[in-house]
XYZ file of C-alpha atoms in Angstrom:
674
model
C 0.000 0.000 0.000
C 1.738 3.126 -1.142
C 1.038 6.822 -1.319
C 2.519 8.350 -4.440
C 4.567 11.535 -4.323
C 2.552 14.748 -4.325
C -0.883 13.117 -4.117
C -3.065 11.074 -1.809
C -5.186 8.289 -3.202
C -8.399 6.912 -1.818
C -8.571 6.640 1.924
C -11.126 4.679 3.840
C -13.815 6.914 5.329
C -13.099 7.728 8.944
C -15.946 6.867 11.322
C -17.905 9.783 12.700
C -17.094 9.012 16.357
C -13.383 9.187 15.531
C -13.803 12.538 13.869
C -15.734 13.853 16.798
C -13.387 12.742 19.556
C -9.893 13.136 18.218
C -9.794 16.891 17.960
C -12.042 19.881 18.039
C -10.523 20.729 14.695
C -12.330 17.803 13.028
C -16.087 17.855 13.546
C -18.110 14.719 13.255
C -20.496 14.964 10.418
C -19.954 14.278 6.722
C -17.579 11.704 5.391
C -14.910 12.192 2.786
C -16.220 12.059 -0.728
C -14.715 9.258 -2.788
C -15.273 9.046 -6.515
C -14.548 5.318 -6.629
C -14.948 2.963 -3.677
C -12.089 0.753 -2.662
C -12.307 -2.678 -1.063
C -10.315 -2.728 2.145
C -9.016 -5.667 4.168
C -10.868 -6.402 7.403
C -9.345 -4.840 10.507
C -7.327 -7.006 12.814
C -7.650 -6.348 16.533
C -4.089 -7.439 17.214
C -2.099 -5.956 14.385
C -0.259 -2.705 15.069
C -1.517 0.503 13.585
C 0.388 3.129 11.698
C 0.279 6.902 11.809
C 0.652 7.298 8.065
C -3.066 7.954 7.796
C -2.665 10.836 10.162
C 0.223 12.334 8.275
C -1.236 11.814 4.841
C -4.342 13.906 5.400
C -3.242 17.483 5.122
C -4.905 20.758 4.351
C -3.828 23.039 1.563
C -2.131 26.258 2.509
C -4.045 29.327 1.461
C -0.865 31.273 1.026
C 0.230 29.590 -2.189
C -2.551 27.143 -2.956
C -0.210 24.154 -3.025
C -0.789 20.876 -1.252
C 1.861 19.891 1.285
C 1.327 16.145 1.442
C 4.116 14.023 2.899
C 5.320 11.010 0.947
C 4.465 8.017 3.086
C 4.529 4.273 2.869
C 2.621 2.095 5.267
C 3.008 -1.634 5.810
C 0.100 -3.991 5.580
C -1.969 -3.250 8.634
C -5.540 -2.590 9.654
C -7.324 0.506 8.552
C -8.183 3.588 10.530
C -11.282 1.923 11.872
C -12.968 1.269 15.163
C -10.031 -0.735 16.511
C -7.807 2.304 16.725
C -6.302 3.265 20.062
C -7.531 6.148 22.138
C -6.426 9.529 20.787
C -3.716 11.370 22.641
C -1.536 14.411 22.128
C 1.426 12.329 20.937
C 2.370 13.140 17.359
C 4.990 10.877 15.788
C 6.622 11.530 12.458
C 7.088 8.693 9.965
C 9.779 8.861 7.318
C 8.265 8.955 3.879
C 9.281 6.268 1.424
C 8.034 4.935 -1.862
C 7.767 1.419 -3.211
C 11.186 0.021 -3.946
C 12.969 2.956 -2.320
C 15.863 2.492 0.041
C 14.980 2.285 3.737
C 15.514 5.429 5.827
C 18.973 6.099 7.178
C 19.629 5.829 10.944
C 19.688 9.619 11.165
C 16.333 9.886 9.416
C 14.898 7.212 11.677
C 16.169 9.084 14.721
C 14.665 12.320 13.498
C 11.380 10.541 12.856
C 11.246 9.500 16.487
C 11.759 13.045 17.708
C 8.695 14.480 19.345
C 7.851 17.893 17.891
C 7.086 20.910 20.069
C 3.815 20.773 21.895
C 2.121 23.325 19.731
C 2.838 21.487 16.464
C -0.552 19.842 16.237
C -2.288 17.527 13.840
C -5.942 16.925 13.223
C -5.797 13.284 14.371
C -3.971 12.088 17.440
C -3.031 8.561 18.359
C -0.353 7.060 20.582
C 0.050 4.166 18.188
C 0.369 4.393 14.413
C -2.650 4.139 12.143
C -2.451 2.336 8.825
C -3.044 4.050 5.546
C -5.776 2.538 3.423
C -4.870 1.070 0.033
C -4.291 3.636 -2.639
C -6.603 3.966 -5.566
C -5.720 5.246 -8.971
C -8.679 7.463 -9.524
C -8.547 10.861 -7.919
C -7.391 12.803 -4.921
C -9.500 13.691 -1.963
C -11.117 17.036 -2.484
C -10.610 19.459 0.301
C -12.684 22.487 1.080
C -11.067 25.653 2.409
C -11.553 26.872 5.942
C -11.831 30.379 7.199
C -12.830 29.758 10.791
C -16.154 31.500 10.385
C -18.356 28.453 10.373
C -17.454 27.263 6.859
C -16.588 23.698 5.985
C -13.381 22.235 7.310
C -10.815 20.225 5.432
C -12.677 17.001 6.122
C -16.163 18.450 6.039
C -18.284 19.863 8.823
C -18.258 23.191 10.584
C -14.953 24.164 12.141
C -15.161 26.063 15.415
C -13.382 29.389 14.863
C -11.731 29.144 18.267
C -9.504 26.251 17.273
C -9.393 26.724 13.527
C -5.885 27.119 12.146
C -4.896 27.104 8.518
C -1.845 24.920 8.924
C -1.969 21.889 11.114
C 1.831 21.575 11.159
C 3.450 24.878 12.076
C 6.942 25.696 10.798
C 9.364 26.112 13.687
C 12.230 28.561 13.480
C 13.006 30.304 16.770
C 10.967 28.162 19.155
C 13.579 25.590 20.180
C 14.007 26.483 23.840
C 12.504 24.514 26.707
C 9.076 25.670 27.890
C 9.795 25.053 31.568
C 8.907 28.402 33.141
C 5.740 27.917 35.166
C 2.882 30.387 35.570
C 4.090 31.051 39.127
C 7.560 31.977 37.904
C 6.320 34.030 34.962
C 4.093 36.114 37.229
C 6.992 36.915 39.539
C 9.388 37.523 36.654
C 6.914 40.104 35.382
C 7.041 41.828 38.745
C 10.826 41.526 38.793
C 10.993 43.297 35.460
C 8.825 46.098 36.821
C 10.617 46.701 40.117
C 14.324 47.305 39.854
C 17.259 49.620 40.281
C 15.449 52.515 38.644
C 12.727 52.561 41.282
C 14.892 51.983 44.346
C 17.876 54.116 43.328
C 16.880 56.157 40.278
C 14.085 57.978 42.086
C 16.731 59.818 44.107
C 18.127 61.435 40.950
C 14.594 62.232 39.727
C 13.729 63.934 43.001
C 16.967 65.928 43.108
C 16.802 67.203 39.514
C 13.061 67.584 38.924
C 11.385 67.907 42.295
C 8.437 65.942 43.726
C 5.750 67.180 41.299
C 7.854 66.612 38.186
C 8.731 63.143 39.401
C 5.105 62.168 40.045
C 3.765 63.528 36.737
C 6.543 62.034 34.615
C 6.260 58.606 36.211
C 2.489 58.589 35.623
C 2.922 59.548 31.950
C 5.568 56.892 31.370
C 3.400 54.395 33.256
C 0.522 55.011 30.832
C 2.876 54.544 27.867
C 4.215 51.290 29.303
C 0.714 49.942 29.957
C -0.394 50.671 26.388
C 2.833 49.143 25.100
C 2.277 45.960 27.073
C -1.258 45.550 25.735
C 0.057 45.781 22.182
C 2.940 43.433 22.939
C 0.738 40.911 24.735
C -1.462 40.563 21.674
C 1.523 39.640 19.498
C 3.435 37.545 22.060
C 0.461 35.311 22.884
C -0.041 34.650 19.158
C 3.643 34.055 18.317
C 5.459 33.251 21.599
C 9.148 33.275 20.681
C 12.253 34.294 22.601
C 12.912 37.194 20.230
C 9.533 38.715 21.065
C 9.107 42.287 19.812
C 12.490 42.227 18.081
C 11.332 39.289 15.974
C 7.996 41.023 15.358
C 9.714 44.171 14.077
C 11.554 42.191 11.414
C 8.654 39.945 10.491
C 5.895 42.567 10.379
C 7.764 45.734 9.306
C 11.182 45.261 7.692
C 14.010 42.815 8.274
C 16.447 45.726 8.592
C 14.210 47.265 11.254
C 14.241 44.026 13.238
C 18.014 43.765 12.835
C 18.610 47.271 14.204
C 16.109 46.908 17.047
C 17.404 43.539 18.219
C 21.040 44.630 18.328
C 20.009 47.853 20.048
C 17.988 46.047 22.697
C 20.673 43.436 23.224
C 23.148 46.227 23.938
C 20.494 47.799 26.177
C 20.262 44.628 28.269
C 24.040 44.290 28.489
C 24.332 47.907 29.664
C 21.404 47.402 32.077
C 23.233 44.472 33.641
C 26.327 46.653 33.989
C 24.258 49.483 35.506
C 22.908 47.090 38.129
C 26.411 45.890 38.969
C 27.560 49.506 39.362
C 24.506 50.242 41.525
C 25.693 47.567 43.947
C 28.790 49.675 44.609
C 26.612 52.688 45.421
C 24.469 50.664 47.805
C 27.537 49.184 49.499
C 28.808 52.686 50.337
C 25.984 53.001 52.894
C 27.826 50.728 55.330
C 31.283 52.345 54.961
C 32.846 48.900 54.652
C 36.461 48.268 53.705
C 35.391 45.871 50.963
C 36.004 47.410 47.536
C 32.890 48.050 45.496
C 34.279 46.340 42.421
C 34.796 43.178 44.487
C 31.090 42.978 45.334
C 30.163 43.621 41.707
C 32.513 40.841 40.591
C 30.967 38.335 43.006
C 27.424 39.078 41.874
C 28.545 39.050 38.242
C 29.665 35.427 38.620
C 26.407 34.534 40.407
C 24.355 35.947 37.527
C 26.343 33.997 34.939
C 25.852 30.717 36.800
C 22.123 31.329 37.287
C 21.618 31.931 33.576
C 23.928 29.321 32.072
C 22.855 26.204 33.996
C 19.163 25.919 33.118
C 16.181 28.197 32.650
C 14.667 26.608 35.768
C 17.555 27.973 37.836
C 16.955 31.440 36.431
C 13.204 31.202 36.983
C 13.482 29.986 40.562
C 16.107 32.579 41.534
C 14.040 35.335 39.965
C 10.903 34.101 41.715
C 12.321 34.419 45.222
C 14.154 37.677 44.551
C 10.992 39.191 43.086
C 9.003 37.994 46.075
C 11.399 39.917 48.324
C 10.805 43.003 46.166
C 7.063 42.782 46.629
C 7.416 42.378 50.383
C 9.799 45.352 50.519
C 7.447 47.606 48.556
C 4.443 46.698 50.710
C 6.405 47.371 53.910
C 7.634 50.684 52.487
C 4.125 51.872 51.605
C 2.796 51.297 55.119
C 5.943 52.712 56.716
C 5.946 55.745 54.405
C 2.384 56.610 55.387
C 3.263 56.249 59.075
C 6.381 58.434 58.756
C 4.442 61.178 56.989
C 1.713 61.088 59.631
C 4.210 61.652 62.454
C 5.638 58.215 63.121
C 9.221 59.420 62.678
C 12.184 60.081 64.947
C 11.009 63.663 65.601
C 7.325 62.773 66.017
C 6.662 65.499 63.477
C 3.760 65.565 61.041
C 5.284 66.109 57.601
C 2.248 66.299 55.353
C 3.049 68.315 52.222
C 5.915 70.393 53.635
C 8.458 69.103 51.139
C 6.245 70.283 48.273
C 6.394 73.844 49.627
C 10.168 74.144 49.919
C 11.833 76.961 47.916
C 12.122 75.818 44.321
C 9.600 73.008 44.816
C 7.531 71.260 43.648
C 9.055 71.789 40.161
C 12.846 71.983 40.347
C 15.139 72.966 37.489
C 12.460 74.386 35.203
C 11.780 72.742 31.837
C 15.180 71.030 31.785
C 14.631 69.472 35.194
C 11.134 68.330 34.265
C 12.240 66.824 30.944
C 15.205 65.004 32.487
C 12.896 62.976 34.724
C 11.384 61.265 31.678
C 14.574 59.404 30.833
C 15.026 58.395 34.488
C 11.439 57.151 34.622
C 11.963 55.263 31.364
C 14.993 53.574 32.905
C 12.912 52.646 35.958
C 10.081 51.130 33.908
C 12.496 49.434 31.526
C 12.347 45.669 31.580
C 8.570 45.513 31.814
C 8.356 44.781 28.095
C 11.004 42.070 28.327
C 8.533 39.776 30.098
C 7.379 38.862 26.585
C 10.851 37.428 25.938
C 10.021 34.663 28.429
C 7.152 33.628 26.118
C 9.570 31.383 24.240
C 10.090 29.321 27.406
C 6.668 29.665 29.027
C 4.159 26.849 29.279
C 0.738 27.680 27.756
C 1.816 31.175 26.639
C -1.599 31.896 25.148
C -2.953 31.908 28.719
C -0.046 32.983 30.906
C 1.229 35.913 28.837
C -2.162 37.723 28.607
C -2.706 37.063 32.301
C 0.573 38.779 33.141
C -0.046 41.657 30.735
C -3.446 42.459 32.200
C -1.975 42.826 35.674
C 0.682 45.354 34.619
C -1.684 48.252 35.311
C -2.102 47.355 38.970
C 1.615 46.826 39.441
C 2.338 50.236 37.960
C -0.247 51.853 40.220
C 0.882 50.041 43.370
C 4.635 49.818 42.951
C 5.360 53.090 41.183
C 2.703 55.759 41.567
C 2.027 55.215 45.274
C 5.734 54.766 46.072
C 6.700 57.888 44.099
C 4.009 59.921 45.848
C 5.240 58.853 49.299
C 8.881 59.547 48.415
C 7.995 63.070 47.265
C 6.060 63.691 50.483
C 8.587 62.237 52.952
C 11.975 63.131 51.415
C 13.096 66.684 50.597
C 14.704 67.211 47.210
C 17.557 69.019 48.996
C 18.614 65.886 50.909
C 22.390 65.277 50.466
C 23.682 62.301 48.463
C 20.482 61.715 46.514
C 22.639 61.831 43.400
C 26.362 62.637 43.427
C 29.429 61.586 41.468
C 30.654 59.125 44.072
C 27.495 57.945 45.829
C 23.732 57.768 45.583
C 21.472 57.091 48.533
C 18.131 55.443 47.925
C 15.072 57.466 49.044
C 13.686 54.175 50.358
C 16.655 53.905 52.714
C 16.147 57.506 53.869
C 12.500 56.847 54.737
C 13.448 53.783 56.786
C 16.141 55.835 58.554
C 13.514 58.388 59.562
C 11.989 55.744 61.810
C 15.041 56.198 64.025
C 16.541 52.724 63.746
C 19.896 51.983 62.168
C 18.774 48.397 61.731
C 15.787 49.529 59.662
C 18.085 51.393 57.283
C 20.377 48.381 56.934
C 17.403 46.092 56.349
C 15.975 48.109 53.467
C 19.443 48.585 51.994
C 19.956 44.821 51.983
C 16.543 44.362 50.354
C 17.477 46.915 47.706
C 20.668 44.979 47.049
C 18.684 41.799 46.356
C 16.387 43.815 44.082
C 19.364 45.076 42.118
C 20.607 41.493 41.783
C 17.168 40.487 40.489
C 17.143 43.315 37.954
C 20.568 42.277 36.692
C 19.441 38.665 36.478
C 16.408 39.684 34.431
C 18.435 41.908 32.091
C 21.056 39.220 31.458
C 18.347 36.655 30.691
C 16.658 38.979 28.188
C 19.955 39.907 26.552
C 21.047 36.314 26.031
C 17.711 35.358 24.458
C 17.948 38.275 22.059
C 21.488 37.353 21.034
C 20.236 33.808 20.473
C 17.430 35.217 18.303
C 19.936 37.239 16.292
C 21.849 34.041 15.540
C 18.690 32.105 14.634
C 17.568 34.856 12.251
C 20.977 35.078 10.593
C 21.694 38.522 12.051
C 24.644 37.315 14.146
C 27.226 34.513 13.911
C 25.545 31.117 14.155
C 27.598 29.965 17.157
C 25.627 32.373 19.384
C 22.636 30.098 18.776
C 24.292 26.987 20.212
C 22.400 25.371 23.093
C 23.726 23.219 25.913
C 22.064 19.987 27.001
C 19.518 22.001 28.996
C 18.716 23.988 25.834
C 20.219 27.205 27.204
C 22.121 29.483 24.754
C 25.315 29.323 26.789
C 27.580 31.166 24.356
C 25.082 34.036 24.255
C 25.115 34.108 28.067
C 28.905 34.418 28.161
C 29.023 37.072 25.425
C 26.355 39.267 27.029
C 27.878 38.976 30.488
C 31.301 39.861 29.047
C 29.986 43.181 27.691
C 28.340 43.872 31.046
C 31.619 43.137 32.826
C 33.538 45.553 30.611
C 30.980 48.299 31.278
C 30.984 48.040 35.068
C 34.776 47.808 34.934
C 34.777 51.495 33.960
C 33.486 52.478 37.415
C 36.929 53.886 38.304
C 35.687 57.214 36.886
C 33.177 57.368 39.730
C 30.373 54.897 40.324
C 27.738 57.615 40.687
C 28.684 59.395 37.461
C 28.984 56.165 35.467
C 25.632 54.967 36.749
C 23.965 58.221 35.614
C 25.369 57.878 32.084
C 24.365 54.231 31.826
C 20.919 55.144 33.125
C 20.445 57.740 30.363
C 21.562 55.325 27.629
C 19.240 52.568 28.821
C 16.307 54.955 29.295
C 16.486 56.205 25.701
C 16.926 52.657 24.423
C 13.764 51.622 26.261
C 11.821 54.429 24.601
C 13.053 53.359 21.159
C 11.908 49.826 21.937
C 8.431 51.039 22.918
C 8.189 52.992 19.662
C 9.137 49.862 17.742
C 6.544 47.769 19.580
C 3.855 50.303 18.689
C 4.830 50.243 15.003
C 4.971 46.430 14.939
C 1.541 46.243 16.587
C -0.036 48.480 13.949
C 1.480 46.396 11.166
C 0.575 43.099 12.859
C -3.115 43.950 13.078
C -3.135 45.249 9.513
C -1.572 41.986 8.332
C -4.112 39.887 10.219
C -6.962 41.839 8.672
C -5.467 41.601 5.184
C -5.112 37.811 5.482
C -8.417 37.266 7.282
C -6.841 35.846 10.438
C -8.027 38.292 13.081
C -10.324 35.625 14.523
C -7.288 33.527 15.527
C -6.184 35.998 18.218
C -6.373 34.555 21.720
C -5.785 37.972 23.315
C -6.881 41.286 21.819
C -5.485 44.748 22.471
C -8.622 46.714 23.293
C -6.810 50.060 22.791
C -5.990 49.379 19.116
C -5.332 51.520 17.082
C -5.242 54.545 19.408
C -2.993 52.960 22.034
C -0.130 52.036 19.697
C -0.318 55.432 17.983
C -0.114 57.205 21.352
C 2.981 55.169 22.234
C 4.706 55.931 18.922
C 3.988 59.675 18.941
C 4.496 60.184 22.686
C 7.828 58.372 22.915
C 9.132 60.037 19.746
C 8.478 63.427 21.299
C 10.160 62.460 24.577
C 13.279 61.126 22.840
C 13.826 64.532 21.256
C 13.112 66.856 24.225
C 14.275 64.990 27.338
C 17.912 66.019 26.777
C 16.982 69.683 27.204
C 19.135 69.984 30.312
C 22.400 69.246 28.504
C 22.004 72.508 26.501
C 21.293 74.799 29.464
C 22.840 76.769 31.085
C 25.944 75.516 29.228
C 26.393 72.704 26.762
C 27.454 69.408 28.383
C 28.961 67.153 25.728
C 29.069 63.975 27.838
C 25.429 64.268 28.901
C 24.477 65.011 25.287
C 26.138 61.782 24.152
C 24.394 59.745 26.852
C 20.997 61.164 25.801
C 21.308 60.862 22.030
C 24.008 58.301 21.158
C 21.370 55.591 20.664
C 19.688 57.433 17.774
C 22.541 57.467 15.222
C 23.679 53.966 16.204
C 20.264 52.416 15.592
C 19.774 54.412 12.391
C 23.202 53.336 11.107
C 22.485 49.654 11.756
C 19.154 49.964 9.945
C 20.662 51.643 6.876
C 23.680 49.313 6.635
C 21.608 46.128 6.848
C 19.051 47.483 4.391
C 21.750 48.302 1.848
C 23.555 44.982 2.274
C 20.484 42.742 2.158
C 18.292 44.970 -0.035
C 15.383 44.490 2.339
C 11.934 45.905 1.705
C 8.927 46.718 3.839
C 6.906 43.532 4.280
C 3.687 43.473 2.284
C 0.592 42.791 4.353
C -0.460 39.910 2.114
C 2.998 38.294 2.372
C 3.449 38.778 6.122
C 4.499 35.548 7.874
C 1.674 34.767 10.271
C 2.332 31.014 10.315
C 5.851 30.342 11.594
C 6.090 29.744 15.362
C 2.365 30.412 15.889
C 1.173 28.757 19.100
C -1.736 26.361 18.509
C -3.376 25.491 21.837
C -4.603 21.974 22.417
C -8.344 21.399 21.994
C -9.946 22.316 25.288
C -6.776 23.982 26.579
C -8.337 27.418 26.284
C -11.076 26.456 28.735
C -9.006 24.243 31.034
C -8.823 26.893 33.757
C -12.427 28.007 33.446
C -13.859 29.424 36.655
C -16.184 26.572 37.654
C -17.651 26.609 41.133
C -16.658 28.851 44.007
C -13.069 27.562 44.050
C -12.580 28.316 40.371
C -14.079 31.780 40.745
C -11.901 32.478 43.783
C -8.771 31.474 41.856
C -9.825 33.638 38.914
C -10.331 36.603 41.250
C -6.906 36.144 42.831
C -5.286 35.915 39.390
C -7.023 39.136 38.376
C -5.755 40.954 41.494
C -2.230 39.573 41.558
């Protein structure tokens, strides 16, 4: 019994119960039309089955109208009848051969045994192979197109739009990492990306240069931009969950040169962010006046970060989980303590109220330049929130977990940033020494704890801030290595950066990214405080460029879905489209141009100017060079790749966590809050 190349002969009709139970993609109603009946051998209850039947039935791609039928050969065996085994999610490839052809090589046999990624689904599922019916010489099986809107499926019957996908076997390009990050870890990693060095240490610089009102307003504006950005990113990342995330989307939906420039820019951003966190450790250490050199502490933590990221993604996820949990506890304690200190629960038993907003020069300090400079500091603080989508490539059930994390970003911004910034502006005067100097920078959080009157309280919060800085560096190094891996996979970097160890971790990318971070923090001899300020400006601008790119990619992504009629396949929709992405693009573009106002007044500061604007020519140069070398063009909407790496959830997986009963509703409520 053979299937000839490029065509599929008569196949025995599949029983209706089989069609109804194997997959939601195959409804149980009509049978396959057959121009000429074929006599089949009776089924044997003991003979093994073969999966060739499963692999032979394929739908035609709408993109080019060609049939992608594998060439298969099945031994004499029973048909796909009632004696089949119970369907399961196992999908086993069978090497295709023809009559008289040589048997498959050992390598081909080994590859045939390889289990594909979980989201590479087929219409029929069976743990044991199913035999292909004898071929007939008459005609092929006619297949009707699907559009997911209640029209006929490939085997007849109405296809539920929820689980209707054009291609049952999805091409895999970048999705080769292990999906071992749990929902628990992803939730905490999202928080870890939100709370970091910028909040605990960067707010001191914001308060000193802009004043309490400027700091509050700027952080709210940037918070709105980040929330809108995350909604747009969540829509794309839940549909195509790959490690490259928005960098991959920029190349796939806009222009390959655009993706090239953005990915290299953001990789450098993550490397510099890791260095900034290592430098921040030196500033935090200065609180205790210890004899230990700051660079020694940075070196120790640098090695810890490398080990956490190079062993396995589980090690990274678990470390980030507990460090992020400490961040949450610290923020909650600070909020209650900050309210108590302001109300009079301080060492002087003095009610503070709004006194610090009425100091000379407050609440707006430094005029327009001071106000504008807070934007880049706030952008540095919020940076990393968008990188949660990078974990989508190693997240289980990304179509559920990624949207769940994205939806909760708003509450984290409100709780962790807006309330904390308000309390800092009320409790700490902008004239407080060492908020931001060349050699040191004291965290406003530490100052508030000191106001309680206990040296132990100050040491406690400083230690908590140190763990938060370690978490931020861990998160930045993880994101940077995954982007360098994506560059290698896409052909934008040497291929050896894409090599994986036995735990499927891009270990060479980890070493390369950490090396750049080590070189950056090694320059702290010029003054840790000054170096940290420059690195903060560079990373802040880079974050804004990334948000602009996400907004552009989102607009193109939706337009491509509409042009190809695939909007119904979205598992998570950005309810602010198209106004949200446009606000992000226009708002961030304006901020990138004006936030360096302070470096022109009262005198021109060349070093500050470079730190504010060096990212612009570098990213533009990379875009132009790659476009000229590769002759890339803007992707046409009709030709946009909306197939590769698309996540196809299992039938019923979308409703697996449905809120049933009071326990289910309670869990759903807790997920919504946290």
